[in-house]
GROMACS .gro file of C-alpha atoms in nm:
model
  198
    1MET     CA    1  -0.004  -0.001   0.015
    2LYS     CA    2   0.128   0.360  -0.078
    3VAL     CA    3   0.062   0.589   0.204
    4LEU     CA    4   0.079   0.974   0.187
    5LEU     CA    5   0.208   1.097   0.534
    6VAL     CA    6   0.101   1.434   0.631
    7GLU     CA    7   0.245   1.600   0.951
    8GLY     CA    8   0.098   1.899   1.145
    9GLN     CA    9   0.449   1.969   1.248
   10PRO     CA   10   0.785   1.834   1.145
   11GLY     CA   11   0.859   1.496   1.301
   12GLU     CA   12   0.501   1.436   1.424
   13GLY     CA   13   0.474   1.146   1.197
   14ALA     CA   14   0.799   0.975   1.265
   15ALA     CA   15   0.631   0.690   1.473
   16ALA     CA   16   0.353   0.645   1.220
   17GLU     CA   17   0.603   0.633   0.939
   18ALA     CA   18   0.823   0.366   1.121
   19ARG     CA   19   0.521   0.132   1.174
   20LEU     CA   20   0.407   0.171   0.819
   21ARG     CA   21   0.745   0.105   0.667
   22ALA     CA   22   0.803  -0.185   0.912
   23ALA     CA   23   0.480  -0.341   0.778
   24GLY     CA   24   0.616  -0.300   0.421
   25HIS     CA   25   0.426  -0.005   0.301
   26GLU     CA   26   0.568   0.272   0.091
   27VAL     CA   27   0.536   0.614   0.252
   28VAL     CA   28   0.568   0.943   0.076
   29GLY     CA   29   0.529   1.297   0.214
   30CYS     CA   30   0.415   1.633   0.071
   31GLY     CA   31   0.584   1.870   0.309
   32ALA     CA   32   0.804   2.135   0.128
   33ILE     CA   33   1.178   2.169   0.181
   34GLU     CA   34   1.199   2.507   0.030
   35PRO     CA   35   1.085   2.776   0.284
   36TRP     CA   36   0.871   2.974   0.044
   37ALA     CA   37   0.677   2.674  -0.097
   38PRO     CA   38   0.352   2.577   0.091
   39CYS     CA   39   0.377   2.216  -0.046
   40ARG     CA   40   0.609   1.973  -0.226
   41GLY     CA   41   0.398   2.012  -0.565
   42LEU     CA   42   0.469   2.383  -0.576
   43GLN     CA   43   0.861   2.356  -0.515
   44THR     CA   44   1.091   2.433  -0.809
   45MET     CA   45   1.197   2.077  -0.882
   46SER     CA   46   0.946   1.854  -0.739
   47ASP     CA   47   0.598   1.696  -0.817
   48CYS     CA   48   0.296   1.643  -0.589
   49PRO     CA   49   0.296   1.274  -0.479
   50LEU     CA   50  -0.070   1.245  -0.550
   51ASP     CA   51  -0.007   1.334  -0.920
   52ALA     CA   52   0.096   0.970  -0.993
   53GLY     CA   53  -0.239   0.838  -0.890
   54ASP     CA   54  -0.114   0.557  -0.682
   55VAL     CA   55  -0.164   0.687  -0.326
   56ASP     CA   56  -0.405   0.439  -0.135
   57VAL     CA   57  -0.456   0.629   0.185
   58ALA     CA   58  -0.332   0.939   0.358
   59VAL     CA   59  -0.237   0.956   0.721
   60VAL     CA   60  -0.239   1.280   0.917
   61SER     CA   61  -0.024   1.271   1.232
   62ARG     CA   62  -0.157   1.532   1.476
   63THR     CA   63  -0.056   1.652   1.831
   64ASP     CA   64  -0.222   1.994   1.814
   65GLY     CA   65  -0.594   2.088   1.819
   66ASP     CA   66  -0.578   2.346   1.520
   67MET     CA   67  -0.532   2.242   1.163
   68ALA     CA   68  -0.188   2.342   1.065
   69VAL     CA   69  -0.096   2.485   0.725
   70SER     CA   70   0.121   2.179   0.668
   71GLU     CA   71  -0.184   1.944   0.687
   72ARG     CA   72  -0.335   2.089   0.366
   73GLY     CA   73  -0.198   1.778   0.187
   74ALA     CA   74  -0.486   1.575   0.346
   75LEU     CA   75  -0.724   1.819   0.200
   76CYS     CA   76  -0.579   1.750  -0.140
   77ALA     CA   77  -0.613   1.375  -0.080
   78ALA     CA   78  -0.971   1.413   0.047
   79ARG     CA   79  -1.056   1.628  -0.263
   80ARG     CA   80  -0.933   1.332  -0.488
   81ARG     CA   81  -1.145   1.091  -0.264
   82ILE     CA   82  -0.849   0.928  -0.113
   83PRO     CA   83  -0.925   0.813   0.242
   84VAL     CA   84  -0.773   1.021   0.509
   85VAL     CA   85  -0.687   0.851   0.851
   86VAL     CA   86  -0.640   1.083   1.133
   87ASP     CA   87  -0.369   0.955   1.379
   88GLY     CA   88  -0.350   1.115   1.720
   89PRO     CA   89  -0.562   1.176   2.035
   90ALA     CA   90  -0.937   1.152   1.951
   91GLN     CA   91  -1.011   1.493   2.090
   92LEU     CA   92  -0.769   1.641   1.832
   93ALA     CA   93  -0.934   1.461   1.536
   94VAL     CA   94  -1.052   1.694   1.264
   95SER     CA   95  -1.266   1.612   0.956
   96PHE     CA   96  -1.126   1.622   0.612
   97GLY     CA   97  -1.470   1.556   0.455
   98PRO     CA   98  -1.654   1.231   0.404
   99VAL     CA   99  -1.344   1.026   0.340
  100THR     CA  100  -1.210   1.082   0.691
  101HIS     CA  101  -1.133   0.792   0.926
  102ILE     CA  102  -1.023   0.816   1.289
  103ALA     CA  103  -0.725   0.581   1.357
  104GLY     CA  104  -0.809   0.327   1.638
  105GLY     CA  105  -0.553   0.163   1.852
  106ASP     CA  106  -0.403  -0.013   1.546
  107LEU     CA  107  -0.281   0.234   1.287
  108LEU     CA  108  -0.196  -0.037   1.037
  109ALA     CA  109  -0.551  -0.190   1.063
  110SER     CA  110  -0.704   0.151   1.045
  111CYS     CA  111  -0.510   0.228   0.723
  112THR     CA  112  -0.611  -0.098   0.546
  113ALA     CA  113  -0.977  -0.068   0.639
  114ALA     CA  114  -0.991   0.305   0.515
  115ALA     CA  115  -0.811   0.215   0.200
  116ARG     CA  116  -1.076  -0.048   0.115
  117SER     CA  117  -1.367   0.136   0.237
  118GLY     CA  118  -1.602   0.279  -0.026
  119SER     CA  119  -1.872   0.406   0.226
  120ALA     CA  120  -1.839   0.767   0.132
  121HIS     CA  121  -1.861   0.666  -0.246
  122ALA     CA  122  -2.165   0.450  -0.183
  123ALA     CA  123  -2.339   0.741   0.005
  124ALA     CA  124  -2.269   0.982  -0.276
  125VAL     CA  125  -2.424   0.744  -0.537
  126ARG     CA  126  -2.729   0.695  -0.315
  127ARG     CA  127  -2.769   1.072  -0.233
  128GLU     CA  128  -2.733   1.174  -0.603
  129LEU     CA  129  -2.985   0.903  -0.728
  130LEU     CA  130  -3.232   0.989  -0.446
  131MET     CA  131  -3.204   1.356  -0.535
  132SER     CA  132  -3.253   1.310  -0.903
  133GLY     CA  133  -3.549   1.062  -0.830
  134VAL     CA  134  -3.394   0.760  -1.001
  135VAL     CA  135  -3.474   0.569  -0.681
  136THR     CA  136  -3.703   0.657  -0.395
  137ALA     CA  137  -3.655   0.672  -0.027
  138THR     CA  138  -3.870   0.354   0.008
  139ASP     CA  139  -3.632   0.183  -0.224
  140VAL     CA  140  -3.337   0.257  -0.006
  141GLU     CA  141  -3.525   0.215   0.338
  142THR     CA  142  -3.654  -0.136   0.235
  143LYS     CA  143  -3.326  -0.235   0.059
  144ALA     CA  144  -3.503  -0.294  -0.255
  145VAL     CA  145  -3.219  -0.101  -0.425
  146ALA     CA  146  -2.881  -0.096  -0.239
  147PHE     CA  147  -2.535   0.039  -0.335
  148GLU     CA  148  -2.188  -0.084  -0.213
  149VAL     CA  149  -1.846   0.038  -0.324
  150ASP     CA  150  -1.528  -0.146  -0.258
  151ARG     CA  151  -1.187   0.026  -0.326
  152GLU     CA  152  -0.883  -0.143  -0.450
  153HIS     CA  153  -0.554   0.005  -0.581
  154GLY     CA  154  -0.661   0.205  -0.879
  155ARG     CA  155  -1.004   0.047  -0.900
  156LEU     CA  156  -1.365   0.101  -0.762
  157ARG     CA  157  -1.622  -0.185  -0.760
  158LEU     CA  158  -1.975  -0.058  -0.749
  159THR     CA  159  -2.224  -0.331  -0.640
  160ILE     CA  160  -2.585  -0.265  -0.717
  161ARG     CA  161  -2.839  -0.491  -0.541
  162ILE     CA  162  -3.178  -0.473  -0.718
  163ALA     CA  163  -3.452  -0.722  -0.772
  164PRO     CA  164  -3.401  -0.913  -1.125
  165ASP     CA  165  -3.728  -0.818  -1.273
  166ASP     CA  166  -3.711  -0.443  -1.172
  167PRO     CA  167  -3.770  -0.259  -1.490
  168ARG     CA  168  -3.539   0.022  -1.368
  169SER     CA  169  -3.235  -0.198  -1.357
  170ALA     CA  170  -3.048  -0.065  -1.660
  171SER     CA  171  -3.132   0.315  -1.593
  172ILE     CA  172  -3.019   0.260  -1.217
  173ARG     CA  173  -2.696   0.093  -1.334
  174LYS     CA  174  -2.619   0.376  -1.578
  175SER     CA  175  -2.709   0.653  -1.330
  176ALA     CA  176  -2.521   0.494  -1.045
  177ALA     CA  177  -2.195   0.460  -1.240
  178GLU     CA  178  -2.214   0.812  -1.377
  179ALA     CA  179  -2.279   0.947  -1.007
  180LEU     CA  180  -1.990   0.750  -0.900
  181ARG     CA  181  -1.761   0.891  -1.174
  182ARG     CA  182  -1.877   1.250  -1.082
  183PHE     CA  183  -1.796   1.176  -0.714
  184ASP     CA  184  -1.439   1.031  -0.783
  185GLN     CA  185  -1.287   1.150  -1.113
  186TRP     CA  186  -0.951   1.019  -1.013
  187THR     CA  187  -0.971   0.656  -0.971
  188PRO     CA  188  -0.902   0.520  -1.322
  189VAL     CA  189  -1.129   0.207  -1.330
  190ILE     CA  190  -1.492   0.163  -1.226
  191ASP     CA  191  -1.645  -0.190  -1.222
  192VAL     CA  192  -2.016  -0.213  -1.196
  193VAL     CA  193  -2.177  -0.543  -1.076
  194VAL     CA  194  -2.554  -0.597  -1.054
  195GLN     CA  195  -2.674  -0.865  -0.797
  196PRO     CA  196  -3.016  -0.963  -0.672
  197ALA     CA  197  -3.145  -0.783  -0.382
  198SER     CA  198  -3.163  -0.983  -0.070
   0.00000   0.00000   0.00000
């Protein structure tokens, strides 16, 4: 797994980085070395680590209550719908949008779970299809139509559960795939699977 490590203050993520590297994960940072640059992507001879499109999860190591300027990399990751795991005391946790996860006692397990979680993606699909009238609140409440999203490296798997004889199946499939692409423009591959509703 490739992890973007974001630190509120220099050195705050050293312990997290050591744990991640010991578990065999690749760790990259986005902190600038040049004092005038707010991030690595704006340095003279550097690139943003998110540009390669292969970061699976971002980890924010925090020891202070206020969001630091150096934590903006987590906002960039969240904007690209990459899960953000906040590592630090629970009372210091901040939200980076719907892809935010709070690290529990096990940072590695939290990162693995977050990297696979497509709950924010599924919620976005459900919300858009409800708002557009493609599905109804009753469909969702009774689970006549359900959406799940699983994340893999560079791939999203959208599972739609619907009755096989539902005449809306094709339009729901098309609308759901389009909604998912609007929510996440950066993951290159989306697989759509239709299964019978339980």
